[in-house]
mmCIF file of C-alpha atoms in Angstrom:
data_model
loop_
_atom_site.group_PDB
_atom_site.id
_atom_site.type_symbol
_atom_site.label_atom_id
_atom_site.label_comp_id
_atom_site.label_asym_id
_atom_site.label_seq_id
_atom_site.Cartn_x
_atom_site.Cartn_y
_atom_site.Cartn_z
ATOM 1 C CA UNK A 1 -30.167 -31.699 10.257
ATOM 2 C CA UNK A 2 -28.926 -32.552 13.770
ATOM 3 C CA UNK A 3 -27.214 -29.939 15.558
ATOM 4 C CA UNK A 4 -24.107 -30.532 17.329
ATOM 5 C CA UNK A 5 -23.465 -31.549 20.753
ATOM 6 C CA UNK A 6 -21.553 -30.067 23.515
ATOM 7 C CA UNK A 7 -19.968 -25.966 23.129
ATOM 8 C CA UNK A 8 -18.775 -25.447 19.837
ATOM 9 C CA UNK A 9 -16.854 -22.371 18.786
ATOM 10 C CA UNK A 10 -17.951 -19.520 16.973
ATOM 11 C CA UNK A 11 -16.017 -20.769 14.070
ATOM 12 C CA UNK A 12 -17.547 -24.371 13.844
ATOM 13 C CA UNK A 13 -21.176 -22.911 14.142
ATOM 14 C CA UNK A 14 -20.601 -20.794 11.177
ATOM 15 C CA UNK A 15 -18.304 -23.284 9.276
ATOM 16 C CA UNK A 16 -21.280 -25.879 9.972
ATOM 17 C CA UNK A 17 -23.787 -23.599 8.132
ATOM 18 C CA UNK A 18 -21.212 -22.099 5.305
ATOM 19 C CA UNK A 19 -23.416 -22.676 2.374
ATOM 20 C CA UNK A 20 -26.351 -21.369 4.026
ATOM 21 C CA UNK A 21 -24.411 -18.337 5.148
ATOM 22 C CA UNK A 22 -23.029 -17.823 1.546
ATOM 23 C CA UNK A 23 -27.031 -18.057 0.132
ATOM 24 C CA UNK A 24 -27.402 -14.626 1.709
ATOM 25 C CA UNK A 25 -24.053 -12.987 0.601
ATOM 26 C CA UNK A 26 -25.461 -10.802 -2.359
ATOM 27 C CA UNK A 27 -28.599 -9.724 -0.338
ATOM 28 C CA UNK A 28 -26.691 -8.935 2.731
ATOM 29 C CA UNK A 29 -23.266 -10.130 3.963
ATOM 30 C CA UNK A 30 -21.786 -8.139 0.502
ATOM 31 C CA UNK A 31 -23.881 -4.822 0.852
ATOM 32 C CA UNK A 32 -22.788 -4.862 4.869
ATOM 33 C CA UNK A 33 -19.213 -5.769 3.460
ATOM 34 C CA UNK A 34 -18.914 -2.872 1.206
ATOM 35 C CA UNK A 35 -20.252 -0.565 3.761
ATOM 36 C CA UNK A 36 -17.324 -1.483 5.575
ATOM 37 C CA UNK A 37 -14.883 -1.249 3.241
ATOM 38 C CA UNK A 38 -16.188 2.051 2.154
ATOM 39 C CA UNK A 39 -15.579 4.075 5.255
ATOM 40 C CA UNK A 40 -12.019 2.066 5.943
ATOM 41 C CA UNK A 41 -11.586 3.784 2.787
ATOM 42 C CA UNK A 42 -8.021 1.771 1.376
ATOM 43 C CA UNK A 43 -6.283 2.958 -1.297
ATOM 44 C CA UNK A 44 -3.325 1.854 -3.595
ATOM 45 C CA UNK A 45 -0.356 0.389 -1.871
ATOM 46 C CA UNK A 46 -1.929 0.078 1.619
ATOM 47 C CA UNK A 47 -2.129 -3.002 3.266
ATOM 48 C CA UNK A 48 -5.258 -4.226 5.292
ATOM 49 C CA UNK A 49 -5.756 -6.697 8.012
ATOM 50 C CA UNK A 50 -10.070 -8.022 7.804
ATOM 51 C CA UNK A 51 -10.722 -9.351 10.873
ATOM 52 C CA UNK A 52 -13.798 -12.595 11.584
ATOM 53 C CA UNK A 53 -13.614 -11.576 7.350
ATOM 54 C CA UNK A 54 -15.999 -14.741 6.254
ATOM 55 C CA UNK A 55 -16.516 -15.619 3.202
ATOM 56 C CA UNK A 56 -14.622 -12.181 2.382
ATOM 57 C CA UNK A 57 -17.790 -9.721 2.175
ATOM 58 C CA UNK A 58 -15.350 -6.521 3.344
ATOM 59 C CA UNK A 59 -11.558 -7.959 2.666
ATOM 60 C CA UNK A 60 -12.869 -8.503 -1.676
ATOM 61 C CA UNK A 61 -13.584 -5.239 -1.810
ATOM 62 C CA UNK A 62 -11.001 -3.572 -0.268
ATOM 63 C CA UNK A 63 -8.570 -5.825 -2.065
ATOM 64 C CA UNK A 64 -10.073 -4.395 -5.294
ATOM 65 C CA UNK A 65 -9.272 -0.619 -3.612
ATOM 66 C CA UNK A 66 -5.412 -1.533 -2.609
ATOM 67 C CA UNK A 67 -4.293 -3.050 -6.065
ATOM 68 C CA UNK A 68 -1.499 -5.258 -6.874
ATOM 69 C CA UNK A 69 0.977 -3.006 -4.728
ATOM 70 C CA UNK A 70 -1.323 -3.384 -1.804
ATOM 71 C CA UNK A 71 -2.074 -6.422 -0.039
ATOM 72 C CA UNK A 72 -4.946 -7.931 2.290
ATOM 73 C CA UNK A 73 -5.102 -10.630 4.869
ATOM 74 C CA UNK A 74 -8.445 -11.946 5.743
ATOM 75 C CA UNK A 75 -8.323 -14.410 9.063
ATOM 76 C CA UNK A 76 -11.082 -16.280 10.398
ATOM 77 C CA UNK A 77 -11.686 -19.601 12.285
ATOM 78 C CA UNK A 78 -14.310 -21.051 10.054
ATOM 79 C CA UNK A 79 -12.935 -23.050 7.535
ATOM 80 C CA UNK A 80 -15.997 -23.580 5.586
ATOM 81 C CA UNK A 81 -16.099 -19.495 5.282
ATOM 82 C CA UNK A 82 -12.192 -19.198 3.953
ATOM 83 C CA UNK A 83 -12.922 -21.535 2.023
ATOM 84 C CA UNK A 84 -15.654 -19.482 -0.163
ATOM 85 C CA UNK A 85 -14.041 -16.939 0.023
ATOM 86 C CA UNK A 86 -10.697 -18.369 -1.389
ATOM 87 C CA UNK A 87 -13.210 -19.383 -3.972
ATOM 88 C CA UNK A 88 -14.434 -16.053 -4.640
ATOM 89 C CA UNK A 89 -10.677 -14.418 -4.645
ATOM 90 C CA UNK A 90 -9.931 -17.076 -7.530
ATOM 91 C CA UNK A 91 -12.881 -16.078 -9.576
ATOM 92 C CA UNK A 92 -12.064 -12.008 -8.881
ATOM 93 C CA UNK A 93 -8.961 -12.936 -10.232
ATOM 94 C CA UNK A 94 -7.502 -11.088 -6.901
ATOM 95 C CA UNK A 95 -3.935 -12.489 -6.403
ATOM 96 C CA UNK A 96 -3.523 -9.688 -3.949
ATOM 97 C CA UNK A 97 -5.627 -11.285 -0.775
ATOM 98 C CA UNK A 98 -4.553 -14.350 1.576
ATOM 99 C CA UNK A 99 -7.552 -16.214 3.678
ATOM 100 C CA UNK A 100 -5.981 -17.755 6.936
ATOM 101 C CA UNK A 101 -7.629 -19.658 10.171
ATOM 102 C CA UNK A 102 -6.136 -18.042 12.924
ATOM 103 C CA UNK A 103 -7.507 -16.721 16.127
ATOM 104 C CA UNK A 104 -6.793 -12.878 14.946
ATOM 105 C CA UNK A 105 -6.119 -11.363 18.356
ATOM 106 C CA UNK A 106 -2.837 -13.463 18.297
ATOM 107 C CA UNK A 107 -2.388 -12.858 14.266
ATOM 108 C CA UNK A 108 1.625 -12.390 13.681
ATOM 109 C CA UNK A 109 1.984 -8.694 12.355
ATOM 110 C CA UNK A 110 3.919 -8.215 9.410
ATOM 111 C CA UNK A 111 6.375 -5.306 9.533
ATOM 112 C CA UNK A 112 5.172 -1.869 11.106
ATOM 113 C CA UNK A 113 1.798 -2.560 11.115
ATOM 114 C CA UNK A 114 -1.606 -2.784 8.924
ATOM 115 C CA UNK A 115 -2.743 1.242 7.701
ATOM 116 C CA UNK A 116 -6.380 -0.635 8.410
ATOM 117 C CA UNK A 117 -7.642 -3.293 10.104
ATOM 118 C CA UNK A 118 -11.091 -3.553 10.014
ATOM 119 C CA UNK A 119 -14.048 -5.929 11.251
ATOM 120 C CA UNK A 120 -17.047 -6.607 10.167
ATOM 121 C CA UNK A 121 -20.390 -8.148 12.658
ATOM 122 C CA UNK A 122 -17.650 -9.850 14.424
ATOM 123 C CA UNK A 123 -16.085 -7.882 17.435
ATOM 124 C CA UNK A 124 -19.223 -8.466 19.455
ATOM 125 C CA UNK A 125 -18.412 -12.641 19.291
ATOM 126 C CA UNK A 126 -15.209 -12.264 21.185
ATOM 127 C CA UNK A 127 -14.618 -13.423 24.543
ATOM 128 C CA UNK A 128 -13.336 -10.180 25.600
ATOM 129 C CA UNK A 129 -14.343 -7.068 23.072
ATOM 130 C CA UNK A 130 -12.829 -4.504 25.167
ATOM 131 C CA UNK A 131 -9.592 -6.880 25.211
ATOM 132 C CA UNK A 132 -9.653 -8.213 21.945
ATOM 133 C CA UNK A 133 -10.498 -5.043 20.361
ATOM 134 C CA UNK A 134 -7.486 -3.107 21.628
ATOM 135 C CA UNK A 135 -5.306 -6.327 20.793
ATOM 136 C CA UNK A 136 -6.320 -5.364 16.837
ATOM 137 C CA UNK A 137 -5.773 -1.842 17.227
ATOM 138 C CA UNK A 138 -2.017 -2.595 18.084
ATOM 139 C CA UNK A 139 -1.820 -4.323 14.740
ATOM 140 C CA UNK A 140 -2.107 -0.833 13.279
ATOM 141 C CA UNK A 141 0.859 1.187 11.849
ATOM 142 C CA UNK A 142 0.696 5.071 13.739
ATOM 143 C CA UNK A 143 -1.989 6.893 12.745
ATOM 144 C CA UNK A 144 -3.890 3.633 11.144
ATOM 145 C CA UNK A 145 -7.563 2.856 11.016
ATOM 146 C CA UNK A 146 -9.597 0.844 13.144
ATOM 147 C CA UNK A 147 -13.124 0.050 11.484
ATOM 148 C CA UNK A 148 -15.580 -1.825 12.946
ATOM 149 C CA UNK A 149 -19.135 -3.102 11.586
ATOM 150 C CA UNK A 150 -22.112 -3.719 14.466
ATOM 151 C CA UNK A 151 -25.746 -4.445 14.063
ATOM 152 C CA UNK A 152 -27.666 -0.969 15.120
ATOM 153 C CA UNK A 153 -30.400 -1.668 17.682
ATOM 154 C CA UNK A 154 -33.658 -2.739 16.640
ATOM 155 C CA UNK A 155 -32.351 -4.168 13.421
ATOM 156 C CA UNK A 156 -33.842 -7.933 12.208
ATOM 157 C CA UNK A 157 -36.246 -7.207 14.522
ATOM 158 C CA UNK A 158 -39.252 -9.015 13.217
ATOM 159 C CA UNK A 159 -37.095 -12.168 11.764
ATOM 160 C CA UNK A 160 -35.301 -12.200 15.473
ATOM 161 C CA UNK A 161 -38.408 -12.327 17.270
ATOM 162 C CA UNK A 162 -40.172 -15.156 14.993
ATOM 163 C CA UNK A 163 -36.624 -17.627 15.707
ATOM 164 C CA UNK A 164 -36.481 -16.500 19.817
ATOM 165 C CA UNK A 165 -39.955 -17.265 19.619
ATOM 166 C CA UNK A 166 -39.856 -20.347 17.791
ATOM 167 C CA UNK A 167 -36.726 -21.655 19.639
ATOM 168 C CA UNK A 168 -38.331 -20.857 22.817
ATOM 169 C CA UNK A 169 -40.956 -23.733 22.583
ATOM 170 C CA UNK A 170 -38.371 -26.145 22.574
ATOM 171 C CA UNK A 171 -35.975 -24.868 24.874
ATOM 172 C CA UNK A 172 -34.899 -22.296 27.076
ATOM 173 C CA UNK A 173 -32.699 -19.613 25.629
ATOM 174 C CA UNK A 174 -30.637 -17.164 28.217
ATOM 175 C CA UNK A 175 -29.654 -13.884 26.348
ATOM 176 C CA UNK A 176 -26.335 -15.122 24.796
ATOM 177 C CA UNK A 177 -22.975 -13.060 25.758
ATOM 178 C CA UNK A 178 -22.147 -11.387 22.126
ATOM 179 C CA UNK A 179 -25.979 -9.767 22.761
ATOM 180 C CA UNK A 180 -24.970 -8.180 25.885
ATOM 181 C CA UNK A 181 -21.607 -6.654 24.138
ATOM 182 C CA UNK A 182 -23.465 -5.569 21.061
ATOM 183 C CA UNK A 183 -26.023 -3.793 23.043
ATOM 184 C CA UNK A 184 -22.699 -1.574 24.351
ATOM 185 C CA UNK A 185 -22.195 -0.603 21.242
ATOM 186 C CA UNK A 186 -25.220 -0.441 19.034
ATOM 187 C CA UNK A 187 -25.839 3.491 19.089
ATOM 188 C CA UNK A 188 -23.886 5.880 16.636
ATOM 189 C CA UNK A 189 -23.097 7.956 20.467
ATOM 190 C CA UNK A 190 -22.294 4.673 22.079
ATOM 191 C CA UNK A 191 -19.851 3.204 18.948
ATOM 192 C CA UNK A 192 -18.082 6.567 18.715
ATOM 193 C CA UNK A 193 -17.639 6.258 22.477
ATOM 194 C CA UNK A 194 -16.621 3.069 22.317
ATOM 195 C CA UNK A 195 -14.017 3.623 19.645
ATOM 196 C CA UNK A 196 -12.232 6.438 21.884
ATOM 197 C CA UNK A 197 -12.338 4.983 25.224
ATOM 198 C CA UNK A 198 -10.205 2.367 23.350
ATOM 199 C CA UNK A 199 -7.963 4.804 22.597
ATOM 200 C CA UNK A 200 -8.765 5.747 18.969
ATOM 201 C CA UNK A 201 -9.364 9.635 17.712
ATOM 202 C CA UNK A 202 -11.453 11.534 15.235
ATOM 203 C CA UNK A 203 -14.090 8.837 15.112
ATOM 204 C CA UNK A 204 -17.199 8.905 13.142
ATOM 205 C CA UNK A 205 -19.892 6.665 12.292
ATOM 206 C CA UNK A 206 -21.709 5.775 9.350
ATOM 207 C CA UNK A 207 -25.212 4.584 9.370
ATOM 208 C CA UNK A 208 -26.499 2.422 6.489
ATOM 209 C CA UNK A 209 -29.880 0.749 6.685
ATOM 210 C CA UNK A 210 -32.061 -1.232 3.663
ATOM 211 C CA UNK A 211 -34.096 -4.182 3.434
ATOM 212 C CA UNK A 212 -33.496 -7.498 2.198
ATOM 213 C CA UNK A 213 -36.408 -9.474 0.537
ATOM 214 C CA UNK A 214 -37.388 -12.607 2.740
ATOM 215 C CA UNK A 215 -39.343 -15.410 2.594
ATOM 216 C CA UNK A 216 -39.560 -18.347 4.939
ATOM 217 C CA UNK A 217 -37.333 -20.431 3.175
ATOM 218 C CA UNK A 218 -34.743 -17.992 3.237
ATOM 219 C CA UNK A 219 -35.711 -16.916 6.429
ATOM 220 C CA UNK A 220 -34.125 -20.333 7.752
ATOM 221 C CA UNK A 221 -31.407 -20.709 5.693
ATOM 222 C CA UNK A 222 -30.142 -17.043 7.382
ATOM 223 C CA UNK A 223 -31.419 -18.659 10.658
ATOM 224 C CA UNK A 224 -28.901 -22.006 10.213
ATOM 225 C CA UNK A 225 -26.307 -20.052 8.237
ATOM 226 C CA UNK A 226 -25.281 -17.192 11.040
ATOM 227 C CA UNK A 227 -24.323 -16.669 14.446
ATOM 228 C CA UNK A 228 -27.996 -17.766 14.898
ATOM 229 C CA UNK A 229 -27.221 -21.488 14.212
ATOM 230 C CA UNK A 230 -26.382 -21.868 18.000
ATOM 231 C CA UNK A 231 -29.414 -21.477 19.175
ATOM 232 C CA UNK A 232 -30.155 -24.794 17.339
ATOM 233 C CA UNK A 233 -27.270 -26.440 18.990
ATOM 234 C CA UNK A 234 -27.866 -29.796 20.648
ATOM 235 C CA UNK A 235 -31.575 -30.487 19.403
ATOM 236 C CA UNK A 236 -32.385 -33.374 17.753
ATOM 237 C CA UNK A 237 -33.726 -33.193 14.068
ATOM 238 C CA UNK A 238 -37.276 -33.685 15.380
ATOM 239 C CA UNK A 239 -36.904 -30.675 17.557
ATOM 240 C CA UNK A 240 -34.954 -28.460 14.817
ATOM 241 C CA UNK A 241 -38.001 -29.446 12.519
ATOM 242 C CA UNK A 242 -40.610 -28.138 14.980
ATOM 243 C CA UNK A 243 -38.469 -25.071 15.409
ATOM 244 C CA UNK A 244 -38.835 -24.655 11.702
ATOM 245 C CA UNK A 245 -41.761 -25.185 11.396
ATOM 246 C CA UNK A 246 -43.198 -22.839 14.297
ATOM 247 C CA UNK A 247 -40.739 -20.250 12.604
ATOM 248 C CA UNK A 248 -41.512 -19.987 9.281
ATOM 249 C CA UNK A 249 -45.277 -20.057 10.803
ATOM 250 C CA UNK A 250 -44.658 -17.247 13.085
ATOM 251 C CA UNK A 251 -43.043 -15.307 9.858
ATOM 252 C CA UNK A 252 -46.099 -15.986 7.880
ATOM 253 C CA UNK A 253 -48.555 -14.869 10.337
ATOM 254 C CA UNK A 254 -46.711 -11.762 10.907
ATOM 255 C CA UNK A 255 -46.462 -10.502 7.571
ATOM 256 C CA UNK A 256 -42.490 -10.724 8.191
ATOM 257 C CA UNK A 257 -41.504 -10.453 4.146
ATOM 258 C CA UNK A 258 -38.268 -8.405 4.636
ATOM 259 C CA UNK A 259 -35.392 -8.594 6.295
ATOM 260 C CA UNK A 260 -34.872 -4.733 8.452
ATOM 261 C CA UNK A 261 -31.063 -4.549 8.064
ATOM 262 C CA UNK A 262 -29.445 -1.751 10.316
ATOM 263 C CA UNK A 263 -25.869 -1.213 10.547
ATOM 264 C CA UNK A 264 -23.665 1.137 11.654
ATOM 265 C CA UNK A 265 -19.813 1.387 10.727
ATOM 266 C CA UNK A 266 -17.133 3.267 13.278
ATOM 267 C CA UNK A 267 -13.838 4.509 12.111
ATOM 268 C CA UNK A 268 -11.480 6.025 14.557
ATOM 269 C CA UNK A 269 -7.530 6.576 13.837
ATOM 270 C CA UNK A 270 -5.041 4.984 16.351
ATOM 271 C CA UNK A 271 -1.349 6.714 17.099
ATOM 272 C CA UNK A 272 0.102 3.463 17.810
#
């Protein structure tokens, strides 16, 4: 596997490791996704706009909760991603839900407004999350809901530090931009703050947390098939195999054999 050259989007990195991404959908990316969907709470008739939705681990289920008189669009940039979950729509037999690639912060908004637009793992990769953010919650109808999905500190701590580590003896890795926004926000205090200084009211957060069984196999594929990927970008297959290699090792030594999933989910209600 070479990794690509020059500064690709966050949309090619995860397109480029789609399958990979989609190995871990049951064990993670679904049970994160319902989470989500859960406390944006949609019911019959309402329609929903999932933001950076994936492979459609939060916009399936809530197109299951809205019904045939309710309707969901799902926008990301990585094709591979809309793909699946176009795939997974089909086989759900949800007629319902619409996958599009569009940069969502410039998504046209259909009529008055979503009643929820929510986002799962994803408004910590924007360029601007303060911006961006408050460009979704104007999508919202009055008195809509913004949810949002972030990691809660500490969480994948002992599969993060076996891939910094690893990566590290091949290159030098400066603490990317989407860590320095998710550590803003990666408290229940700090999301619920968060969620009103953007203007949003009554907010609450939900903390879910479980473990995922892992294995140093899987371990990689999770590695090359998230947000992860880039820190992979550029080496040549010699140094991605070392990298491997040295990971997997490192999990091995350290007794790393699950996954330490933390997540916390914000809702907050926006008057438009």
């Amino acid at each position: 596997m070479r990794m690509a050259t020059g500064e690709n989007t966050v949309g090619d990195v995860f397109s480029a490791g789609a399958e990979e991404f989609h190995s871990w959908s049951r064990v993670l990316w679904d049970p994160v996704g319902e989470a989500t969907a859960d406390v944006a709470a949609p019911t019959g008739g309402e329609s929903v706009l999932d933001a950076c939705c994936g492979a459609g681990a939060s916009a399936l289920p809530a197109a299951q909760a809205v019904g045939a008189a309710g309707r969901v669009d799902a926008v990301d940039l990585a094709d591979g991603l809309l793909a699946i979950g176009e795939r997974r729509a089909r086989e759900e037999g949800l007629a319902n839900i619409r996958f599009h690639r569009h940069e969502v912060t410039s998504w046209p908004v259909p009529g008055s407004g979503y009643d929820v637009v929510q986002c799962g793992l994803g408004v910590f990769f924007f360029p601007d999350m303060d911006r961006d953010s408050a460009a979704l919650t104007r999508m919202l109808r009055p008195g809509g809901r913004f949810v949002v999905t972030v990691w809660e500190k500490g969480a994948l701590g002992g599969w993060q530090a076996a891939l910094r580590g690893a990566v590290l003896t091949e290159r030098d890795l400066p603490r990317p931009p989407q860590m320095e926004q998710l550590a803003r926000i990666d408290t229940a205090g700090t999301l619920a703050a968060w969620l009103t200084d953007l203007g949003g009211s009554e907010p609450r957060v939900v903390q879910r947390r479980f473990d995922a069984p892992l294995s140093p196999e899987t371990g990689w594929e999770l590695a090359t098939g998230s947000g992860a990927r880039r820190m992979l970008d550029g080496l040549s297959p010699a140094a991605v195999e070392r990298v491997r290699a040295e990971f997997t090792a490192r999990l091995t030594a350290d007794a790393v054999t699950d996954l330490d999933v933390r997540v916390l989910t914000g809702a907050a209600r926006f008057s438009g």
